[in-house]
Amino acid sequence: MNNDKMEKIVSLCKRRGFVFQGSEIYGGLAGVFDYGPNGVELLNNIKKAWWKANVYDKENYFGLDSGMFKHPRVWEASGHTSGFSDPLAECRECNTRIRVDKELEKVGVTADEKMTEEEINRLFDEQRDKIVCPKCGKKNFSPARAFNLLVKSNLGDFTSEGAEPVYLPGEACQGIYLNYKNILDSMSPKLPFGIVQIGKAFRNEISPRNFLFRTREMEQADTQLFVKPNENKDAYEAVKQERFNWYLSIGIKEENLKWKQHENLVFYASDAWDIMYNFPALGFDELEGVHDRTNYDLTQHMEYSGIDLRYTDPETGEKYIPWILETSVGLGRLFLAVISDAYHEEEMDGSTRVVLKLHKDLAPYKVAVSPLLKNKPELVAKAREVFTVLKKEFGNVAWDDNGNIGKRYRRQDEIGTPSCIVIDFDTLGEEQPELKDTVTVRDRDTGKQERVTIANLVGYLK
Ligand code: ATP
């Protein structure tokens, strides 16, 4: 059922202009997706809701948009050039590559990318008879080796001789650490304060799969809260709670969310939890990471750059490196979670309808406007009038005059449009003058229709 749901979601996303395979006309490029007209609206609305919660609703959080390319030393300081890898093994029969930690997890063995090659190979060898190649079904794999996920570019290298490569970002948050001092100097924040950013990241994922869940190009929405050393525990609990509640506030069902604590912490981390979502085809898997990173990131950048990144305490004059509490969610995974949570199939008017019960703030269109018949100029003119008023008020309003009204409702249900407005002959007041200048408003979730005067329409929809 869950697998089936994933297929239905992928198909809906293509059919209704949400998400397309990247470079589709050339056969596609693995791990890259393009957001279509409805998808980009939903994605932007998700970003707006996230930005509002993490910048506008706070007083001490600052937004940032840093450049994607960074000095090569950044990725050395962060540990990515040496340690940002996944364990890869190759099928000796058909050359398919597998990510060994994920295959081990599937057979119930806890493993992760932080383990050494020896540790992971010991576990892999113990479980070899249970792990089969997803392509040919054989069990003949090479040993696991660490495969670095950073994507290289040749930016600024005109020699082709392999000068130090400039990498694409392996994670978006490094831009925050690099600008921490700029923000201290320009905005004079006092601890605790946060810096937030939505940015692109690229990973040479060994096996991109499960639609938007694991892609090679992605966007991450990150917050980094800088706190006094050792004043992390309460703040960490508060950040965790806030992030969990945010998902509820955008309409995600609580039963589809849960926490998972990391068992195998990286050496510098003090604590790490993931918010898990019950993804179609996958079950519960990581949606967002909430990490207590101590002073590792700024310490590393201070050492590698030689620039003093300490904070001067305004009360005591003491200098120290703040600790960081990080939250990071991939927007593709979030998009998939939002659509999956909103996806419903239900009986209505004698047939099954597919409806996206999206939170109203996230829906691509706030409302759709239709003239009952598209070949009656007086209906079209009146509908255009209403459309113009609503567009001014709500921005993204759909004009839908294609097919009969029933088909239009079903189409808007699949896009998740909360209300559909129909301008009919009663609106013109031809037979019942008391209905003049009223329209039908149909609710997406209940299918109920109400008659509302045009003058009250904006207030009613709000
Ligand atoms: P995973 O264990 O699933 O590979 P991760 O622990 O490496 O993920 P982080 O480095 O903590 O992930 O990245 C923060 C967030 O970015 C993740 O919680 C996830 O939402 C998102 N993310 C990471 N890798 C991908 C990917 N390949 N495709 C889509 N989103 C991703």
Tab-separated table of C-alpha atoms and ligand atoms in Angstrom:
chain	number	residue	atom	x	y	z
A	1	MET	CA	0.000	0.000	0.000
A	2	ASN	CA	2.788	2.364	0.993
A	3	ASN	CA	4.747	1.559	-2.195
A	4	ASP	CA	1.634	2.028	-4.185
A	5	LYS	CA	1.137	5.435	-2.576
A	6	MET	CA	4.622	6.528	-3.656
A	7	GLU	CA	3.828	5.576	-7.260
A	8	LYS	CA	0.562	7.478	-7.104
A	9	ILE	CA	2.306	10.549	-5.714
A	10	VAL	CA	5.025	10.486	-8.394
A	11	SER	CA	2.339	10.182	-11.054
A	12	LEU	CA	0.209	12.981	-9.555
A	13	CYS	CA	3.274	15.232	-9.345
A	14	LYS	CA	3.941	14.803	-13.060
A	15	ARG	CA	0.297	14.934	-14.165
A	16	ARG	CA	-0.435	18.119	-12.264
A	17	GLY	CA	2.800	20.003	-12.914
A	18	PHE	CA	4.416	19.646	-9.484
A	19	VAL	CA	7.635	17.716	-10.170
A	20	PHE	CA	9.332	16.385	-13.294
A	21	GLN	CA	12.384	14.168	-13.723
A	22	GLY	CA	15.408	16.382	-14.508
A	23	SER	CA	16.444	16.381	-18.225
A	24	GLU	CA	13.538	14.077	-18.964
A	25	ILE	CA	13.621	14.432	-22.765
A	26	TYR	CA	17.198	13.101	-22.696
A	27	GLY	CA	16.207	10.081	-20.643
A	28	GLY	CA	16.588	11.834	-17.292
A	29	LEU	CA	19.535	12.530	-14.993
A	30	ALA	CA	19.551	10.387	-11.861
A	31	GLY	CA	18.991	12.222	-8.602
A	32	VAL	CA	17.866	15.532	-10.135
A	33	PHE	CA	14.284	16.805	-10.300
A	34	ASP	CA	12.626	19.934	-11.664
A	35	TYR	CA	9.712	21.674	-9.959
A	36	GLY	CA	6.875	22.601	-12.352
A	37	PRO	CA	4.415	25.520	-12.092
A	38	ASN	CA	2.396	24.083	-9.199
A	39	GLY	CA	5.446	22.551	-7.548
A	40	VAL	CA	7.384	25.796	-7.409
A	41	GLU	CA	4.397	27.513	-5.783
A	42	LEU	CA	4.113	24.793	-3.141
A	43	LEU	CA	7.879	24.820	-2.595
A	44	ASN	CA	7.948	28.610	-2.247
A	45	ASN	CA	5.036	28.517	0.194
A	46	ILE	CA	6.865	25.909	2.291
A	47	LYS	CA	9.945	28.146	2.285
A	48	LYS	CA	7.859	31.192	3.246
A	49	ALA	CA	6.269	29.329	6.165
A	50	TRP	CA	9.697	28.110	7.299
A	51	TRP	CA	11.258	31.585	6.979
A	52	LYS	CA	8.385	33.169	8.885
A	53	ALA	CA	8.763	30.704	11.765
A	54	ASN	CA	12.541	31.034	11.902
A	55	VAL	CA	13.113	34.720	11.156
A	56	TYR	CA	9.986	36.892	11.383
A	57	ASP	CA	8.497	35.185	14.428
A	58	LYS	CA	11.833	35.542	16.262
A	59	GLU	CA	13.769	38.582	17.377
A	60	ASN	CA	17.303	37.335	17.377
A	61	TYR	CA	17.503	35.300	14.194
A	62	PHE	CA	19.161	36.719	11.081
A	63	GLY	CA	18.653	35.635	7.466
A	64	LEU	CA	21.497	34.945	5.064
A	65	ASP	CA	22.010	33.983	1.433
A	66	SER	CA	25.641	33.011	0.943
A	67	GLY	CA	27.354	32.135	-2.358
A	68	MET	CA	27.397	28.476	-3.293
A	69	PHE	CA	31.066	28.253	-4.175
A	70	LYS	CA	33.492	28.531	-1.301
A	71	HIS	CA	37.223	28.629	-0.764
A	72	PRO	CA	38.667	25.075	-1.033
A	73	ARG	CA	39.983	25.297	2.549
A	74	VAL	CA	36.405	25.523	3.847
A	75	TRP	CA	35.777	21.862	3.072
A	76	GLU	CA	39.093	20.852	4.613
A	77	ALA	CA	38.284	22.732	7.800
A	78	SER	CA	34.804	21.232	7.961
A	79	GLY	CA	36.192	17.708	7.540
A	80	HIS	CA	34.332	17.075	4.278
A	81	THR	CA	37.346	16.419	2.025
A	82	SER	CA	38.586	13.673	4.328
A	83	GLY	CA	35.462	12.357	6.006
A	84	PHE	CA	32.305	13.127	4.001
A	85	SER	CA	31.770	9.673	2.605
A	86	ASP	CA	29.345	6.802	2.421
A	87	PRO	CA	30.343	3.111	2.381
A	88	LEU	CA	30.042	1.838	-1.181
A	89	ALA	CA	30.169	-1.743	-2.438
A	90	GLU	CA	29.833	-2.950	-5.987
A	91	CYS	CA	27.970	-5.986	-7.255
A	92	ARG	CA	30.600	-8.158	-8.953
A	93	GLU	CA	27.978	-9.592	-11.295
A	94	CYS	CA	26.309	-6.475	-12.705
A	95	ASN	CA	28.363	-3.539	-11.314
A	96	THR	CA	25.388	-2.024	-9.445
A	97	ARG	CA	26.534	0.104	-6.521
A	98	ILE	CA	24.940	-0.153	-3.114
A	99	ARG	CA	25.244	1.982	0.004
A	100	VAL	CA	26.218	-0.594	2.581
A	101	ASP	CA	25.033	1.243	5.732
A	102	LYS	CA	21.528	1.597	4.273
A	103	GLU	CA	21.433	-2.067	3.167
A	104	LEU	CA	22.523	-3.110	6.672
A	105	GLU	CA	19.767	-0.975	8.190
A	106	LYS	CA	17.233	-2.774	6.004
A	107	VAL	CA	18.235	-6.116	7.573
A	108	GLY	CA	17.987	-4.637	11.053
A	109	VAL	CA	21.661	-3.885	11.712
A	110	THR	CA	22.539	-0.412	12.943
A	111	ALA	CA	25.296	1.084	10.827
A	112	ASP	CA	26.136	4.526	9.592
A	113	GLU	CA	28.525	6.547	7.506
A	114	LYS	CA	30.559	7.541	10.581
A	115	MET	CA	31.925	3.988	11.068
A	116	THR	CA	35.414	3.109	9.873
A	117	GLU	CA	35.878	0.926	6.793
A	118	GLU	CA	36.912	-1.992	9.035
A	119	GLU	CA	33.866	-1.654	11.289
A	120	ILE	CA	31.437	-1.494	8.403
A	121	ASN	CA	33.107	-4.403	6.573
A	122	ARG	CA	32.915	-6.559	9.693
A	123	LEU	CA	29.139	-5.962	9.886
A	124	PHE	CA	28.786	-6.348	6.104
A	125	ASP	CA	30.603	-9.702	6.142
A	126	GLU	CA	28.354	-10.955	8.948
A	127	GLN	CA	25.229	-10.095	6.930
A	128	ARG	CA	26.334	-10.886	3.378
A	129	ASP	CA	23.939	-13.800	2.974
A	130	LYS	CA	20.989	-11.458	3.658
A	131	ILE	CA	21.940	-8.599	1.314
A	132	VAL	CA	20.996	-9.028	-2.336
A	133	CYS	CA	21.771	-6.849	-5.318
A	134	PRO	CA	18.659	-4.730	-6.101
A	135	LYS	CA	19.312	-5.231	-9.830
A	136	CYS	CA	20.416	-8.851	-10.426
A	137	GLY	CA	19.440	-10.440	-7.102
A	138	LYS	CA	22.903	-11.993	-6.543
A	139	LYS	CA	24.923	-11.659	-3.320
A	140	ASN	CA	28.406	-11.264	-4.741
A	141	PHE	CA	29.661	-7.859	-3.577
A	142	SER	CA	33.094	-6.247	-3.332
A	143	PRO	CA	34.175	-5.083	0.155
A	144	ALA	CA	32.802	-1.699	1.241
A	145	ARG	CA	35.011	1.351	0.698
A	146	ALA	CA	34.527	4.958	1.736
A	147	PHE	CA	33.238	6.978	-1.219
A	148	ASN	CA	33.532	10.772	-0.899
A	149	LEU	CA	30.280	12.573	-1.684
A	150	LEU	CA	31.645	16.037	-2.502
A	151	VAL	CA	31.005	17.226	-6.059
A	152	LYS	CA	33.951	19.014	-7.684
A	153	SER	CA	33.860	21.946	-10.081
A	154	ASN	CA	36.597	23.545	-12.175
A	155	LEU	CA	35.607	27.090	-11.214
A	156	GLY	CA	38.480	29.497	-11.748
A	157	ASP	CA	40.804	26.756	-13.022
A	158	PHE	CA	41.839	27.627	-16.582
A	159	THR	CA	44.826	25.300	-16.695
A	160	SER	CA	43.000	21.954	-16.674
A	161	GLU	CA	45.967	20.783	-14.640
A	162	GLY	CA	43.967	20.108	-11.519
A	163	ALA	CA	44.483	23.146	-9.319
A	164	GLU	CA	42.837	22.789	-5.914
A	165	PRO	CA	39.192	22.065	-6.799
A	166	VAL	CA	36.389	24.393	-5.803
A	167	TYR	CA	33.621	22.125	-4.573
A	168	LEU	CA	29.908	22.544	-4.848
A	169	PRO	CA	28.476	22.770	-1.340
A	170	GLY	CA	28.100	19.362	0.317
A	171	GLU	CA	25.855	21.055	2.891
A	172	ALA	CA	24.375	24.538	2.917
A	173	CYS	CA	25.268	25.469	6.502
A	174	GLN	CA	28.965	26.199	5.914
A	175	GLY	CA	27.949	29.610	4.521
A	176	ILE	CA	26.557	30.424	7.958
A	177	TYR	CA	29.838	29.666	9.766
A	178	LEU	CA	31.767	31.707	7.190
A	179	ASN	CA	29.514	34.719	7.756
A	180	TYR	CA	29.173	34.416	11.525
A	181	LYS	CA	31.829	37.118	12.050
A	182	ASN	CA	30.304	39.399	9.398
A	183	ILE	CA	26.965	39.159	11.155
A	184	LEU	CA	28.551	39.802	14.551
A	185	ASP	CA	30.279	42.897	13.145
A	186	SER	CA	27.352	44.258	11.127
A	187	MET	CA	24.314	43.404	13.256
A	188	SER	CA	25.892	43.334	16.764
A	189	PRO	CA	23.733	40.482	18.053
A	190	LYS	CA	24.080	39.223	21.621
A	191	LEU	CA	24.186	35.531	22.455
A	192	PRO	CA	22.031	33.559	22.066
A	193	PHE	CA	21.309	34.452	18.430
A	194	GLY	CA	20.586	32.508	15.285
A	195	ILE	CA	21.560	32.652	11.625
A	196	VAL	CA	19.333	30.968	9.095
A	197	GLN	CA	19.664	30.148	5.457
A	198	ILE	CA	18.013	28.199	2.678
A	199	GLY	CA	20.666	27.010	0.256
A	200	LYS	CA	21.527	24.430	-2.356
A	201	ALA	CA	23.676	21.396	-1.616
A	202	PHE	CA	25.073	18.682	-3.873
A	203	ARG	CA	26.066	15.143	-2.966
A	204	ASN	CA	27.388	12.400	-5.171
A	205	GLU	CA	24.843	10.007	-3.666
A	206	ILE	CA	25.689	6.394	-4.502
A	207	SER	CA	22.114	5.375	-5.152
A	208	PRO	CA	19.715	8.307	-5.447
A	209	ARG	CA	16.221	6.883	-5.113
A	210	ASN	CA	12.756	7.211	-3.680
A	211	PHE	CA	11.836	10.284	-5.709
A	212	LEU	CA	12.642	13.480	-3.787
A	213	PHE	CA	13.892	11.627	-0.725
A	214	ARG	CA	17.454	11.062	-1.881
A	215	THR	CA	18.634	13.351	-4.653
A	216	ARG	CA	22.046	14.527	-5.819
A	217	GLU	CA	20.992	18.167	-5.996
A	218	MET	CA	18.951	19.421	-3.064
A	219	GLU	CA	18.034	22.437	-1.037
A	220	GLN	CA	18.504	22.611	2.725
A	221	ALA	CA	16.822	24.949	5.186
A	222	ASP	CA	19.188	25.440	8.119
A	223	THR	CA	19.157	27.294	11.403
A	224	GLN	CA	22.233	27.634	13.582
A	225	LEU	CA	21.688	28.953	17.083
A	226	PHE	CA	24.840	30.316	18.723
A	227	VAL	CA	24.822	29.926	22.502
A	228	LYS	CA	27.233	30.401	25.413
A	229	PRO	CA	29.518	27.406	25.973
A	230	ASN	CA	27.844	24.805	28.164
A	231	GLU	CA	24.535	26.676	28.037
A	232	ASN	CA	23.283	24.283	25.431
A	233	LYS	CA	21.029	21.768	27.172
A	234	ASP	CA	17.847	23.799	27.755
A	235	ALA	CA	18.219	25.676	24.487
A	236	TYR	CA	18.618	22.351	22.656
A	237	GLU	CA	15.421	20.976	24.166
A	238	ALA	CA	13.587	24.188	23.212
A	239	VAL	CA	14.883	24.042	19.622
A	240	LYS	CA	13.830	20.393	19.323
A	241	GLN	CA	10.342	21.143	20.590
A	242	GLU	CA	9.955	24.155	18.328
A	243	ARG	CA	10.975	22.273	15.216
A	244	PHE	CA	8.616	19.392	15.967
A	245	ASN	CA	5.726	21.783	16.612
A	246	TRP	CA	6.412	23.611	13.362
A	247	TYR	CA	5.550	20.463	11.395
A	248	LEU	CA	2.251	20.244	13.232
A	249	SER	CA	1.601	23.932	12.486
A	250	ILE	CA	1.867	23.314	8.723
A	251	GLY	CA	-0.617	20.496	8.969
A	252	ILE	CA	1.595	17.382	9.158
A	253	LYS	CA	-0.145	14.668	11.172
A	254	GLU	CA	1.517	13.895	14.477
A	255	GLU	CA	1.185	10.138	13.960
A	256	ASN	CA	3.482	10.435	10.931
A	257	LEU	CA	6.297	12.078	12.909
A	258	LYS	CA	8.647	10.740	15.521
A	259	TRP	CA	12.060	11.347	17.065
A	260	LYS	CA	15.155	9.194	16.732
A	261	GLN	CA	18.327	9.784	18.691
A	262	HIS	CA	21.676	9.093	16.980
A	263	GLU	CA	23.393	6.104	18.514
A	264	ASN	CA	26.792	6.743	16.987
A	265	LEU	CA	27.662	10.423	17.526
A	266	VAL	CA	30.445	12.144	15.612
A	267	PHE	CA	33.312	12.793	18.033
A	268	TYR	CA	32.566	16.503	18.541
A	269	ALA	CA	28.763	16.333	18.898
A	270	SER	CA	27.118	16.491	22.290
A	271	ASP	CA	23.747	15.128	21.159
A	272	ALA	CA	21.893	14.530	17.890
A	273	TRP	CA	18.280	13.694	17.085
A	274	ASP	CA	16.393	13.302	13.828
A	275	ILE	CA	12.781	14.133	13.184
A	276	MET	CA	11.513	11.137	11.249
A	277	TYR	CA	8.575	11.154	8.858
A	278	ASN	CA	6.575	8.148	7.756
A	279	PHE	CA	7.471	8.368	4.044
A	280	PRO	CA	5.606	6.339	1.422
A	281	ALA	CA	7.639	3.304	0.274
A	282	LEU	CA	10.189	3.883	3.053
A	283	GLY	CA	8.390	4.082	6.366
A	284	PHE	CA	9.889	6.283	9.068
A	285	ASP	CA	13.115	7.909	7.872
A	286	GLU	CA	15.052	11.115	8.487
A	287	LEU	CA	13.313	14.351	7.593
A	288	GLU	CA	15.307	16.834	9.662
A	289	GLY	CA	18.432	16.685	11.783
A	290	VAL	CA	18.631	18.618	15.069
A	291	HIS	CA	22.230	18.582	16.252
A	292	ASP	CA	24.128	19.900	19.241
A	293	ARG	CA	27.525	20.547	17.611
A	294	THR	CA	29.459	22.119	20.523
A	295	ASN	CA	32.102	24.614	19.327
A	296	TYR	CA	33.493	22.359	16.597
A	297	ASP	CA	32.617	24.330	13.454
A	298	LEU	CA	33.858	27.735	14.556
A	299	THR	CA	36.957	26.218	16.200
A	300	GLN	CA	37.873	24.506	12.934
A	301	HIS	CA	37.343	27.637	10.833
A	302	MET	CA	39.303	29.726	13.325
A	303	GLU	CA	42.199	27.315	13.071
A	304	TYR	CA	42.164	26.950	9.285
A	305	SER	CA	41.553	30.638	8.481
A	306	GLY	CA	43.709	32.119	11.239
A	307	ILE	CA	40.931	34.645	11.955
A	308	ASP	CA	39.772	35.152	15.543
A	309	LEU	CA	36.173	33.950	15.649
A	310	ARG	CA	35.703	34.348	19.382
A	311	TYR	CA	32.756	36.256	20.804
A	312	THR	CA	33.444	38.934	23.400
A	313	ASP	CA	30.994	38.690	26.272
A	314	PRO	CA	29.535	42.223	26.678
A	315	GLU	CA	29.160	41.758	30.448
A	316	THR	CA	32.404	40.099	31.478
A	317	GLY	CA	34.703	40.945	28.559
A	318	GLU	CA	35.537	37.233	28.395
A	319	LYS	CA	36.263	35.798	24.941
A	320	TYR	CA	34.991	32.411	23.864
A	321	ILE	CA	33.798	30.421	20.886
A	322	PRO	CA	30.027	29.975	20.983
A	323	TRP	CA	28.460	26.537	20.759
A	324	ILE	CA	26.095	25.759	17.934
A	325	LEU	CA	22.690	24.107	17.893
A	326	GLU	CA	21.815	23.202	14.324
A	327	THR	CA	18.604	22.270	12.563
A	328	SER	CA	18.685	21.133	8.941
A	329	VAL	CA	15.861	19.917	6.744
A	330	GLY	CA	16.029	18.985	3.067
A	331	LEU	CA	13.273	20.806	1.213
A	332	GLY	CA	12.749	17.940	-1.244
A	333	ARG	CA	12.094	15.538	1.627
A	334	LEU	CA	9.838	18.109	3.224
A	335	PHE	CA	7.950	18.623	-0.055
A	336	LEU	CA	7.444	14.844	-0.319
A	337	ALA	CA	6.273	14.676	3.306
A	338	VAL	CA	3.817	17.549	2.781
A	339	ILE	CA	2.309	16.002	-0.365
A	340	SER	CA	2.210	12.533	1.143
A	341	ASP	CA	0.470	13.794	4.273
A	342	ALA	CA	-2.067	15.784	2.253
A	343	TYR	CA	-2.800	12.970	-0.234
A	344	HIS	CA	-6.243	11.411	0.167
A	345	GLU	CA	-8.403	9.168	-1.953
A	346	GLU	CA	-12.052	9.277	-1.005
A	347	GLU	CA	-15.541	8.715	-2.267
A	348	MET	CA	-17.443	11.798	-3.338
A	349	ASP	CA	-20.561	12.076	-5.489
A	350	GLY	CA	-20.444	8.411	-6.431
A	351	SER	CA	-16.801	8.164	-7.489
A	352	THR	CA	-13.308	8.169	-6.025
A	353	ARG	CA	-11.518	11.482	-5.954
A	354	VAL	CA	-7.873	12.278	-5.263
A	355	VAL	CA	-7.495	15.377	-3.133
A	356	LEU	CA	-4.485	17.146	-1.640
A	357	LYS	CA	-5.703	18.515	1.683
A	358	LEU	CA	-2.830	20.972	1.926
A	359	HIS	CA	-2.649	23.593	4.643
A	360	LYS	CA	-4.188	26.719	3.112
A	361	ASP	CA	-0.941	28.665	3.449
A	362	LEU	CA	0.899	26.036	1.422
A	363	ALA	CA	-1.571	25.371	-1.413
A	364	PRO	CA	-0.212	26.510	-4.811
A	365	TYR	CA	-3.415	28.454	-5.496
A	366	LYS	CA	-5.510	30.100	-2.812
A	367	VAL	CA	-8.626	29.927	-4.967
A	368	ALA	CA	-9.784	29.033	-8.492
A	369	VAL	CA	-12.317	31.083	-10.485
A	370	SER	CA	-14.541	29.579	-13.214
A	371	PRO	CA	-17.285	30.860	-15.461
A	372	LEU	CA	-19.962	28.140	-15.617
A	373	LEU	CA	-19.717	28.126	-19.419
A	374	LYS	CA	-16.760	29.449	-21.325
A	375	ASN	CA	-18.757	30.295	-24.446
A	376	LYS	CA	-21.102	32.789	-22.713
A	377	PRO	CA	-19.369	36.181	-22.886
A	378	GLU	CA	-21.472	37.706	-20.084
A	379	LEU	CA	-20.441	34.895	-17.669
A	380	VAL	CA	-16.804	35.136	-18.730
A	381	ALA	CA	-16.772	38.938	-18.290
A	382	LYS	CA	-18.227	38.699	-14.772
A	383	ALA	CA	-15.830	35.875	-13.845
A	384	ARG	CA	-12.902	37.957	-15.122
A	385	GLU	CA	-14.016	40.825	-12.875
A	386	VAL	CA	-14.023	38.529	-9.813
A	387	PHE	CA	-10.736	36.957	-10.882
A	388	THR	CA	-9.046	40.378	-11.100
A	389	VAL	CA	-10.238	41.423	-7.640
A	390	LEU	CA	-9.110	38.155	-6.058
A	391	LYS	CA	-5.774	38.149	-7.860
A	392	LYS	CA	-5.026	41.583	-6.453
A	393	GLU	CA	-5.854	40.341	-2.979
A	394	PHE	CA	-4.385	36.824	-2.948
A	395	GLY	CA	-1.799	36.839	-5.725
A	396	ASN	CA	-1.933	33.324	-6.995
A	397	VAL	CA	-5.462	32.658	-8.225
A	398	ALA	CA	-6.258	30.005	-10.858
A	399	TRP	CA	-8.462	30.686	-13.875
A	400	ASP	CA	-10.095	27.407	-14.824
A	401	ASP	CA	-12.601	27.143	-17.677
A	402	ASN	CA	-11.521	23.806	-19.093
A	403	GLY	CA	-14.072	20.955	-19.247
A	404	ASN	CA	-17.247	20.722	-17.195
A	405	ILE	CA	-17.527	21.984	-13.622
A	406	GLY	CA	-17.174	18.492	-12.121
A	407	LYS	CA	-13.867	17.987	-13.947
A	408	ARG	CA	-12.637	21.385	-12.849
A	409	TYR	CA	-13.382	20.592	-9.209
A	410	ARG	CA	-11.504	17.291	-9.454
A	411	ARG	CA	-8.532	18.999	-11.105
A	412	GLN	CA	-8.376	21.668	-8.403
A	413	ASP	CA	-8.765	18.952	-5.719
A	414	GLU	CA	-5.647	17.263	-7.091
A	415	ILE	CA	-3.732	20.531	-6.963
A	416	GLY	CA	-5.015	21.231	-3.465
A	417	THR	CA	-6.853	24.506	-4.203
A	418	PRO	CA	-8.867	25.211	-1.018
A	419	SER	CA	-11.821	27.003	-2.691
A	420	CYS	CA	-13.380	27.057	-6.153
A	421	ILE	CA	-15.651	29.893	-7.224
A	422	VAL	CA	-18.195	29.527	-10.006
A	423	ILE	CA	-19.907	32.428	-11.741
A	424	ASP	CA	-23.261	31.226	-13.116
A	425	PHE	CA	-26.485	32.672	-14.465
A	426	ASP	CA	-27.682	33.435	-10.933
A	427	THR	CA	-24.650	35.704	-10.532
A	428	LEU	CA	-26.075	37.749	-13.396
A	429	GLY	CA	-29.442	37.827	-11.573
A	430	GLU	CA	-31.328	36.782	-14.687
A	431	GLU	CA	-33.937	34.555	-13.050
A	432	GLN	CA	-33.711	35.335	-9.339
A	433	PRO	CA	-32.784	39.001	-8.835
A	434	GLU	CA	-32.042	38.344	-5.139
A	435	LEU	CA	-29.089	36.143	-6.181
A	436	LYS	CA	-27.538	38.849	-8.388
A	437	ASP	CA	-23.828	39.343	-7.646
A	438	THR	CA	-23.546	36.166	-5.614
A	439	VAL	CA	-21.254	33.264	-6.539
A	440	THR	CA	-20.915	29.612	-5.573
A	441	VAL	CA	-17.939	28.838	-3.354
A	442	ARG	CA	-17.061	25.157	-3.130
A	443	ASP	CA	-14.888	23.880	-0.291
A	444	ARG	CA	-12.107	21.437	-1.245
A	445	ASP	CA	-12.266	19.265	1.867
A	446	THR	CA	-16.014	18.876	2.326
A	447	GLY	CA	-17.233	19.485	-1.218
A	448	LYS	CA	-19.926	21.751	0.298
A	449	GLN	CA	-21.107	24.729	-1.726
A	450	GLU	CA	-22.237	28.080	-0.413
A	451	ARG	CA	-23.647	31.182	-2.038
A	452	VAL	CA	-21.566	34.265	-1.175
A	453	THR	CA	-21.956	37.855	-2.370
A	454	ILE	CA	-19.082	39.165	-4.466
A	455	ALA	CA	-18.747	42.101	-2.064
A	456	ASN	CA	-18.087	39.663	0.840
A	457	LEU	CA	-15.913	37.241	-1.092
A	458	VAL	CA	-12.482	38.435	0.045
A	459	GLY	CA	-13.500	38.443	3.707
A	460	TYR	CA	-15.173	35.046	3.344
A	461	LEU	CA	-12.075	33.474	1.781
A	462	LYS	CA	-9.771	34.971	4.374
B	1	ATP	P1	21.017	10.571	5.217
B	1	ATP	O1	21.509	9.799	6.428
B	1	ATP	O2	19.581	10.264	4.866
B	1	ATP	O3	21.959	10.459	4.045
B	1	ATP	P2	22.207	12.875	6.395
B	1	ATP	O4	22.184	12.491	7.836
B	1	ATP	O5	23.467	12.716	5.638
B	1	ATP	O6	21.012	12.107	5.613
B	1	ATP	P3	22.339	15.677	6.854
B	1	ATP	O7	23.715	15.785	6.348
B	1	ATP	O8	22.097	15.745	8.313
B	1	ATP	O9	21.673	14.336	6.252
B	1	ATP	O10	21.448	16.738	6.071
B	1	ATP	C1	20.376	17.441	6.659
B	1	ATP	C2	19.086	17.166	5.909
B	1	ATP	O11	19.264	17.321	4.501
B	1	ATP	C3	18.562	15.749	6.071
B	1	ATP	O12	17.826	15.618	7.261
B	1	ATP	C4	17.682	15.603	4.854
B	1	ATP	O13	16.405	16.191	5.051
B	1	ATP	C5	18.409	16.420	3.809
B	1	ATP	N1	19.190	15.558	2.922
B	1	ATP	C6	20.409	15.022	3.149
B	1	ATP	N2	20.823	14.311	2.094
B	1	ATP	C7	19.826	14.396	1.167
B	1	ATP	C8	19.658	13.894	-0.156
B	1	ATP	N3	20.591	13.182	-0.751
B	1	ATP	N4	18.521	14.207	-0.814
B	1	ATP	C9	17.560	14.957	-0.248
B	1	ATP	N5	17.665	15.471	0.996
B	1	ATP	C10	18.785	15.194	1.691
